[in-house]
Each structure stands twice: as structure tokens, then as C-alpha cells.
mmCIF file of C-alpha atoms in Angstrom:
data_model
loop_
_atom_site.group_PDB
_atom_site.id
_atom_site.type_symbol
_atom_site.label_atom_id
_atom_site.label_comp_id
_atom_site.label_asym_id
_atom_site.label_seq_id
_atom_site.Cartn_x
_atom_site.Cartn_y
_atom_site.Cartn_z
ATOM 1 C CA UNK A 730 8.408 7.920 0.280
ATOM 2 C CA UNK A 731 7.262 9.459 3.352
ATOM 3 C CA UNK A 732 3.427 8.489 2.395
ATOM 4 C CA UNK A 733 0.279 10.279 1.770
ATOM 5 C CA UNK A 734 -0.333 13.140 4.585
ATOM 6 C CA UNK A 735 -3.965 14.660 5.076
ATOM 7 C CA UNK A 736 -4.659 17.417 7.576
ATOM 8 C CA UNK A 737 -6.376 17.519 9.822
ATOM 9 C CA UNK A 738 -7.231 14.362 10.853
ATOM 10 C CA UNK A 739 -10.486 15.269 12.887
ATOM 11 C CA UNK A 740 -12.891 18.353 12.111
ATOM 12 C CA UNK A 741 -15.503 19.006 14.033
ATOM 13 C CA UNK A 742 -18.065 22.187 12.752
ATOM 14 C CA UNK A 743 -21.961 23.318 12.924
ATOM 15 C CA UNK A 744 -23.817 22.878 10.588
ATOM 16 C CA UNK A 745 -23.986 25.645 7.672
ATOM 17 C CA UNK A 746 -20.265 26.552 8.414
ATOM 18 C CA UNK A 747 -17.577 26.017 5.555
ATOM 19 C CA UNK A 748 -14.273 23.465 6.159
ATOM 20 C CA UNK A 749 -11.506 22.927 4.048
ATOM 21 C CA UNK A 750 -9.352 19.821 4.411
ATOM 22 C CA UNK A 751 -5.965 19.183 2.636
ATOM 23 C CA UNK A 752 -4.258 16.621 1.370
ATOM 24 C CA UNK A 753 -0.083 16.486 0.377
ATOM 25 C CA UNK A 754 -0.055 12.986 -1.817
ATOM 26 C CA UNK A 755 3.857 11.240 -2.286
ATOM 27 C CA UNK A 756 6.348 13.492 -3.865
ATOM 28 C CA UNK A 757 6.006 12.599 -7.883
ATOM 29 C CA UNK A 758 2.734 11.394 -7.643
ATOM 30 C CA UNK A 759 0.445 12.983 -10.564
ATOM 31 C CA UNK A 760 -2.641 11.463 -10.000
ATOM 32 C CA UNK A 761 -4.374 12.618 -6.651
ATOM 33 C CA UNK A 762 -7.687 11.181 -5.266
ATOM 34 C CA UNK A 763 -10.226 12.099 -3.073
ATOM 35 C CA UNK A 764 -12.762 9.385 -1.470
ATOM 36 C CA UNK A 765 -15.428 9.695 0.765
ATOM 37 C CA UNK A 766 -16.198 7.035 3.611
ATOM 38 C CA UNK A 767 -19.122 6.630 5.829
ATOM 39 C CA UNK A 768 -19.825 4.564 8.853
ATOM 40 C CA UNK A 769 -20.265 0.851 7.778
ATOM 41 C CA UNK A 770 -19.122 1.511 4.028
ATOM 42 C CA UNK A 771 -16.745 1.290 1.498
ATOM 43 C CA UNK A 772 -14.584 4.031 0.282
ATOM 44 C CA UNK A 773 -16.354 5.984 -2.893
ATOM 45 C CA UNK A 774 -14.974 8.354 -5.198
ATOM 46 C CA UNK A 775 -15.727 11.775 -5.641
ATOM 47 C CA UNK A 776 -12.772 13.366 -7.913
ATOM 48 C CA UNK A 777 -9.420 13.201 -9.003
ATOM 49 C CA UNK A 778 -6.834 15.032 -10.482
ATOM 50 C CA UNK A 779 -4.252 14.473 -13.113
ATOM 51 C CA UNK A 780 -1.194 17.195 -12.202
ATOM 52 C CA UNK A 781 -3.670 20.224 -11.657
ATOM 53 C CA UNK A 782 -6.549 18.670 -13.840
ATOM 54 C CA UNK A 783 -9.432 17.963 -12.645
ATOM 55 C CA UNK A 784 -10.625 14.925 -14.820
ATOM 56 C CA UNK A 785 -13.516 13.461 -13.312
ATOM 57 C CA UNK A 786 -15.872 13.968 -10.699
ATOM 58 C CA UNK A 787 -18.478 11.708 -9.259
ATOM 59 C CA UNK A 788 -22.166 12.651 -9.103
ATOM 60 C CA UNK A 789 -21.684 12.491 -5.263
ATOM 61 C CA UNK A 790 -19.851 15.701 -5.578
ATOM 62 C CA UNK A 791 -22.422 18.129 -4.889
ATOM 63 C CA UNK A 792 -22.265 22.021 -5.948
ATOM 64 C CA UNK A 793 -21.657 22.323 -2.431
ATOM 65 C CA UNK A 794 -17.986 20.327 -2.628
ATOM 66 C CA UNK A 795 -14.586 22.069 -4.497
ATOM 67 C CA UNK A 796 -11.622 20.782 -5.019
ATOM 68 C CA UNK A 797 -8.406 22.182 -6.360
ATOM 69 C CA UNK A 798 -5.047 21.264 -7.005
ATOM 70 C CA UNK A 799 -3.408 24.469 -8.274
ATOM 71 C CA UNK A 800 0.377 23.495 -9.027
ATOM 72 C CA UNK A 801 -0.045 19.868 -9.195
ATOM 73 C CA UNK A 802 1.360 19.160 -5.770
ATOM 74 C CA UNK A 803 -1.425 19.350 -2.725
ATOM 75 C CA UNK A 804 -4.909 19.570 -3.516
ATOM 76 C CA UNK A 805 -7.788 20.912 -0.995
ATOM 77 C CA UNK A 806 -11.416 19.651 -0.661
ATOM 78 C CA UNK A 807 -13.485 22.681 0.419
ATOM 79 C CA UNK A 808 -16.778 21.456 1.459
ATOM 80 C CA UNK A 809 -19.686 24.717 1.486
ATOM 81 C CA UNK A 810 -22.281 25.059 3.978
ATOM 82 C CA UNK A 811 -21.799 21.583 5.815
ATOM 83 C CA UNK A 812 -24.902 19.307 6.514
ATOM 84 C CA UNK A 813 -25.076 16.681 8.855
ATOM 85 C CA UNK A 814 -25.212 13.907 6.158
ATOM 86 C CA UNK A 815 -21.568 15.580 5.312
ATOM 87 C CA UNK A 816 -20.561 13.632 8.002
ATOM 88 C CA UNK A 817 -17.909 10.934 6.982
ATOM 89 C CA UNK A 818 -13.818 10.059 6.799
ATOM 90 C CA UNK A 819 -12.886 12.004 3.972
ATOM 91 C CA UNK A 820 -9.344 9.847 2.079
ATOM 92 C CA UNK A 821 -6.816 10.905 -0.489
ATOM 93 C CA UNK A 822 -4.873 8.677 -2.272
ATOM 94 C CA UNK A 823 -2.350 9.412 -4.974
ATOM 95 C CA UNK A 824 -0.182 7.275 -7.692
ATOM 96 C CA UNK A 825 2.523 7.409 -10.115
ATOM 97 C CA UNK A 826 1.626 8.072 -13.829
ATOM 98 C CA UNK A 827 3.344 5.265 -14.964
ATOM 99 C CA UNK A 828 2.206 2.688 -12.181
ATOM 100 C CA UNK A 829 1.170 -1.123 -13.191
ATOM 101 C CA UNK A 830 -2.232 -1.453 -12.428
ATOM 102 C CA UNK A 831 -2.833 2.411 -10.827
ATOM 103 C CA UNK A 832 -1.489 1.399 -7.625
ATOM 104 C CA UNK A 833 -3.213 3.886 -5.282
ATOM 105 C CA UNK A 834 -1.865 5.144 -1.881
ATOM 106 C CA UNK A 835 -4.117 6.307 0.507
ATOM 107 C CA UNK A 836 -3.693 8.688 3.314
ATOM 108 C CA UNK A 837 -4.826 8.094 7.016
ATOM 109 C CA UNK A 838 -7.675 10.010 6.584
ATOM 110 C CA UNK A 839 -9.745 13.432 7.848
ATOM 111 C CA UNK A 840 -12.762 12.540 9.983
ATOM 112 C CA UNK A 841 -15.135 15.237 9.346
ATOM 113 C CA UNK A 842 -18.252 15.301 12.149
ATOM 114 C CA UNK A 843 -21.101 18.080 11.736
ATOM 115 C CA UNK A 844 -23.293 18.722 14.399
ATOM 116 C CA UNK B 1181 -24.630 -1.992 -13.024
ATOM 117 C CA UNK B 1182 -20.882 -2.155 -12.494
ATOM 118 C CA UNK B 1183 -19.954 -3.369 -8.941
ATOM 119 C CA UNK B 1184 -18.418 -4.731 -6.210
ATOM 120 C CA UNK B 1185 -20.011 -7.498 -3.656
ATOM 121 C CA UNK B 1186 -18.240 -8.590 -0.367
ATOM 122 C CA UNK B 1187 -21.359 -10.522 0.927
ATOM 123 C CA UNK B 1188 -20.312 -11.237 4.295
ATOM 124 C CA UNK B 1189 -20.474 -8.059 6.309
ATOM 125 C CA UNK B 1190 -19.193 -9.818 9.596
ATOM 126 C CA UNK B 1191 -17.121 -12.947 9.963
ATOM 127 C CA UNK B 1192 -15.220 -14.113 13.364
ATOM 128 C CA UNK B 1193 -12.729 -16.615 14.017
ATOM 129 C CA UNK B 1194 -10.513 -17.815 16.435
ATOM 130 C CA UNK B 1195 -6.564 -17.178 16.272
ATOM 131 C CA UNK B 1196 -5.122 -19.921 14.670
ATOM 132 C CA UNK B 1197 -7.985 -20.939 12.336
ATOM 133 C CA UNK B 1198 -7.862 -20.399 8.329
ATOM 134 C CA UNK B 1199 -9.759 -17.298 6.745
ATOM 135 C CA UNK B 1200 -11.084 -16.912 3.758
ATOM 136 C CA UNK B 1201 -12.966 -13.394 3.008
ATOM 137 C CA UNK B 1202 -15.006 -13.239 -0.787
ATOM 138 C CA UNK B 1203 -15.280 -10.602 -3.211
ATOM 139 C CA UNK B 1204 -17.189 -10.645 -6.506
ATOM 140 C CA UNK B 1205 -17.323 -7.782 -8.772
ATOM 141 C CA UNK B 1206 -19.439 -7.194 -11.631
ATOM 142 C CA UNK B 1207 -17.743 -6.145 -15.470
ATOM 143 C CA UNK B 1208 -17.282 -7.362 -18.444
ATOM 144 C CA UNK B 1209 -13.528 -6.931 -18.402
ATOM 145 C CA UNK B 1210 -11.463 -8.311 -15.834
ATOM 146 C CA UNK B 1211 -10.217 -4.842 -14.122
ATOM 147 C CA UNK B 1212 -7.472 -4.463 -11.481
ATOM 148 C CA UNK B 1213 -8.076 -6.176 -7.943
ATOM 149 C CA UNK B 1214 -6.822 -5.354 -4.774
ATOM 150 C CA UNK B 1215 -7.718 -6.121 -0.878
ATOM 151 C CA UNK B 1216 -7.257 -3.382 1.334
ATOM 152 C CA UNK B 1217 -7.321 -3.290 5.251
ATOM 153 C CA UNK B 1218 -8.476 -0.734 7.778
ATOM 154 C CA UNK B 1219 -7.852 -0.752 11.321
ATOM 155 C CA UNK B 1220 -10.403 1.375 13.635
ATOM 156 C CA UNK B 1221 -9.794 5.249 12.454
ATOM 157 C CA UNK B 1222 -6.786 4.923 10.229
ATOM 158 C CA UNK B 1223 -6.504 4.882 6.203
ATOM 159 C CA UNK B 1224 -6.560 1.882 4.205
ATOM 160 C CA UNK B 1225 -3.270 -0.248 3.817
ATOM 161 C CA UNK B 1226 -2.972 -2.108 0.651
ATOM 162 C CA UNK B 1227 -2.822 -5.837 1.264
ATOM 163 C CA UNK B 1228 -2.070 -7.275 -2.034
ATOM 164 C CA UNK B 1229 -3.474 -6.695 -6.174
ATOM 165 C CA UNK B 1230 -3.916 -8.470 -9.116
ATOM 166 C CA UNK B 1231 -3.611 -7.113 -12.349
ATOM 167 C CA UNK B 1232 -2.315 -10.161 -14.955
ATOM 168 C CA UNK B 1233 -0.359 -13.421 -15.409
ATOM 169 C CA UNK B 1234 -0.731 -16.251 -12.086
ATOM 170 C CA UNK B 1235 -3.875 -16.478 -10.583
ATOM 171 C CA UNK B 1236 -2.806 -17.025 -6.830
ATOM 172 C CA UNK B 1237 -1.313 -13.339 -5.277
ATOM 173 C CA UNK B 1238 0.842 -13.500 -2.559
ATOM 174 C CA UNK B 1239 0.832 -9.987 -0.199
ATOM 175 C CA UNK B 1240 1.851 -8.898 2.948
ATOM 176 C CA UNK B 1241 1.292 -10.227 6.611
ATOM 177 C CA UNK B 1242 0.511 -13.403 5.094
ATOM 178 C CA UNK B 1243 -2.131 -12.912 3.180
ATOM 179 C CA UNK B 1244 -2.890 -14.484 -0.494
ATOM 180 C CA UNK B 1245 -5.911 -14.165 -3.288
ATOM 181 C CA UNK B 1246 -6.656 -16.024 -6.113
ATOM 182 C CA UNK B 1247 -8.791 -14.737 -8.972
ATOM 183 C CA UNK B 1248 -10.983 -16.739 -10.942
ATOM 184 C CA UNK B 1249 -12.590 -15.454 -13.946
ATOM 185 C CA UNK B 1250 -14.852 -18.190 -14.423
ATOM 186 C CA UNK B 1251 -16.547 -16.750 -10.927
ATOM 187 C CA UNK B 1252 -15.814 -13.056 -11.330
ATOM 188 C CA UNK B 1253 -14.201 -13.277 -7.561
ATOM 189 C CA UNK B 1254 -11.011 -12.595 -5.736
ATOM 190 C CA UNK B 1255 -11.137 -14.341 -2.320
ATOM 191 C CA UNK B 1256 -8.671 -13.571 0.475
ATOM 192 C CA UNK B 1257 -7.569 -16.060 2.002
ATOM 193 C CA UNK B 1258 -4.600 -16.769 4.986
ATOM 194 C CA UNK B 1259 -4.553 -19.870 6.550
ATOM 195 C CA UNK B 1260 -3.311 -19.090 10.253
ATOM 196 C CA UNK B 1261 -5.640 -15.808 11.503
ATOM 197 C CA UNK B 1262 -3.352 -13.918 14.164
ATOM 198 C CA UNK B 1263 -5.493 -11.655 16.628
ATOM 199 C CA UNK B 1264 -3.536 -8.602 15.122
ATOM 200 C CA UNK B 1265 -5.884 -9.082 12.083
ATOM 201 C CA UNK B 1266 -8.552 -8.008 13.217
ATOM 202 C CA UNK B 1267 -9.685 -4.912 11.220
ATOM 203 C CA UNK B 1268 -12.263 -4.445 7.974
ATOM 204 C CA UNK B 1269 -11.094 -5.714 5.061
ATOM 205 C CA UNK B 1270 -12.055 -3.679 1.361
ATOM 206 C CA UNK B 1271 -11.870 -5.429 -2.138
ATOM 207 C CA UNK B 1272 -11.726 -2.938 -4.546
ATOM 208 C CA UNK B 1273 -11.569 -2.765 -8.330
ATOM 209 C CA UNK B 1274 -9.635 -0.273 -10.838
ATOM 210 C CA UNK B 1275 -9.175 0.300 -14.435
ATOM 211 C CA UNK B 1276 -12.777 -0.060 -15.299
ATOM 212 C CA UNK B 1277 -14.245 1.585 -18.620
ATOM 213 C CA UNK B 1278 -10.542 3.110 -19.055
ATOM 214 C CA UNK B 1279 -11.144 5.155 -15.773
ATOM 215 C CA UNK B 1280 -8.725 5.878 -13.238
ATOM 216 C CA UNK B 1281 -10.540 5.316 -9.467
ATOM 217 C CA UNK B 1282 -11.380 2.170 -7.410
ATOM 218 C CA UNK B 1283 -14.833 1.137 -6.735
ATOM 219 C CA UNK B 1284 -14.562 -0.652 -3.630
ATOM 220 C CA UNK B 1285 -17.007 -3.204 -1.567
ATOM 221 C CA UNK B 1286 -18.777 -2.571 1.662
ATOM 222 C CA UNK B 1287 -16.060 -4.371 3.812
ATOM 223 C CA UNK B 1288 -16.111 -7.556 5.706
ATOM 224 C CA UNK B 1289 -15.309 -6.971 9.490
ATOM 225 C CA UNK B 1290 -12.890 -9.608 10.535
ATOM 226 C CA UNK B 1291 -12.990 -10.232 14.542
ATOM 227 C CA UNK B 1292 -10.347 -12.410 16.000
ATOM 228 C CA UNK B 1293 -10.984 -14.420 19.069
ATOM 229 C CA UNK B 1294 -8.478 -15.059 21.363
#
């Protein structure tokens, strides 16, 4: 497995302007994740997918927030006219379908700042 | 309300000592368990899980847990702390109300003095 990539791994944009980050989980993987982290907190969920279903998305996942995986393979977050409280480390993780206990792997990350 | 509780946001001790990090979670079920660890700017490495069967987990870099239902907690514990530890430290829970994603604690920040 060569691991959960993200990219890119630091965004900096103004405030009002779109980003879109992306995320490639391990090869077989079906179930992709996308977490949000700010400073001093734990990991929370915002969606994830099942192959290129969408299955459930957190109430943290404003109108302003999309995510897509269209074949099942990568998946994009596409966050909308940024705000500063946007601001935060934004992880994937994937795992298998058939994994004991949902064993998730995460990514290292995309570091999203909004001035 | 479901949830996770690591109540010690800070903890520091010095290389060579024993550590023991807690993590209670609130369900009515016992769910998955896992510790994760973050170092400064990277993503989170998965320490070691519990999902059934013996109580006391071994994982990796010398690290154990053991869950106890009667206390809702999974503690981390390793018993010599090397200053390469030093990094936050995430419980996190999965396979609550037949849902798919972790809910994870606030972290405990381990420092490591030399």
C-alpha cells in the first residue's frame, strides 16, 4: 500500500475565494473519509463515501462544503466562499469494505489557512 | 450525548518514566477503540484498536491499552516513555449506532523531558 495521499498539503487563500483539495485513499479502499481538524482539537467528521456514494454527512458540512467522489477512486472537498473560521487541517482517511473493526487510514493532511 | 472524553489535555514526563494517557467514551454499546498519534503537522498514525476478545491490546512502538467495560475507558499505557513520543495522542471510537466514522477525543499532548 503506498498510503493515503492528500494534495496539497498547505493552502493558503482570502477570504470569499473558492479551494478545492483532493484526496487519492489506498488502492481498493471503498470507503473514503473526510475529517476536519482545528487547532487544539480532535479530528471530526464531515462525510464519507461508500465507492461514489455519498452516505452521510455531518451537520458541520455547511451548504458552503461539496464533496464528490465520481468513479469511486479520489474524491475532492470543494469548500465555497472560504471564511476565516474555515481555517483548519482538513484529513482523509479510507478503509477496506471488508475490514475488522473499520480500520481507517488517514492521510497526512491539507492545512487550509484563510486570511 | 454520545462521546468521547480524554480529560487530561496536557501531561509531561520524563524519558524513562511509565505513561498512562485515559479515554472514556460514552454509549451504550461497546464500539470499536483505537489510539491514534499525531506529531506537529502530519496525519494521524494508528497506534493500536480494540474491537473484541482480550482486554489488554498490544500496538506499535510499545504501546498497550486495556479496555474495561465496567469503566467505559481505554487507557494507554507504555511503561518506558522515550523522548521520540512526544506528540498528541487521539482516542477515538467507531461502529457506533451502525455508522461508519470515528468520533474522536480532544487529544492529550504528551511532552517528554529529557
Amino acid at each position: 500500500d503506498t498510503g493515503v495521499s492528500q494534495d496539497p498539503r498547505h493552502k493558503i487563500t482570502k477570504r470569499g475565494q473558492n479551494v478545492t483539495f483532493r484526496c487519492d485513499p489506498i488502492s481498493e479502499h471503498n470507503r473514503l473519509y473526510w475529517y476536519r481538524q482545528t487547532l487544539g482539537q480532535g479530528p471530526e467528521f464531515l462525510t464519507y463515501f461508500q465507492n461514489e456514494a455519498q452516505l452521510e454527512k455531518s451537520r458541520l458540512l455547511s451548504d458552503r462544503f461539496s464533496a464528490e467522489r465520481p468513479k469511486g477512486s479520489f474524491s475532492t472537498l470543494e469548500i465555497q466562499r472560504t471564511e476565516q473560521g474555515d481555517s483548519a487541517m482538513y484529513l482523509c482517511a479510507s478503509s477496506r469494505l471488508a475490514s475488522q473493526a473499520n480500520e481507517q487510514f488517514f492521510g497526512p493532511g491539507t492545512r487550509l489557512t484563510v486570511l | 450525548a454520545q462521546s468521547v472524553t480524554q480529560p487530561d489535555i496536557h501531561i509531561t514526563v520524563s524519558e524513562g518514566a511509565s505513561l498512562e494517557l485515559r479515554c472514556n467514551y460514552s454509549y451504550g454499546a461497546t464500539p470499536y477503540l483505537f489510539w491514534y498519534v499525531q506529531s506537529p503537522g502530519q496525519g494521524l498514525q494508528l497506534l493500536l484498536k480494540y474491537f473484541s476478545g482480550d482486554t489488554l491490546v498490544q500496538g506499535i512502538k510499545g504501546f498497550e491499552a486495556e479496555f474495561k467495560r465496567s469503566q467505559s475507558s481505554f487507557n494507554l499505557r507504555k511503561p518506558s516513555v522515550h523522548w521520540s513520543d512526544a506528540a498528541e495522542y487521539f482516542c477515538a471510537v467507531g461502529g457506533v449506532s451502525g455508522t461508519y466514522k470515528y468520533i474522536f477525543g480532544t487529544g492529550t499532548r504528551l511532552k517528554v523531558l529529557a
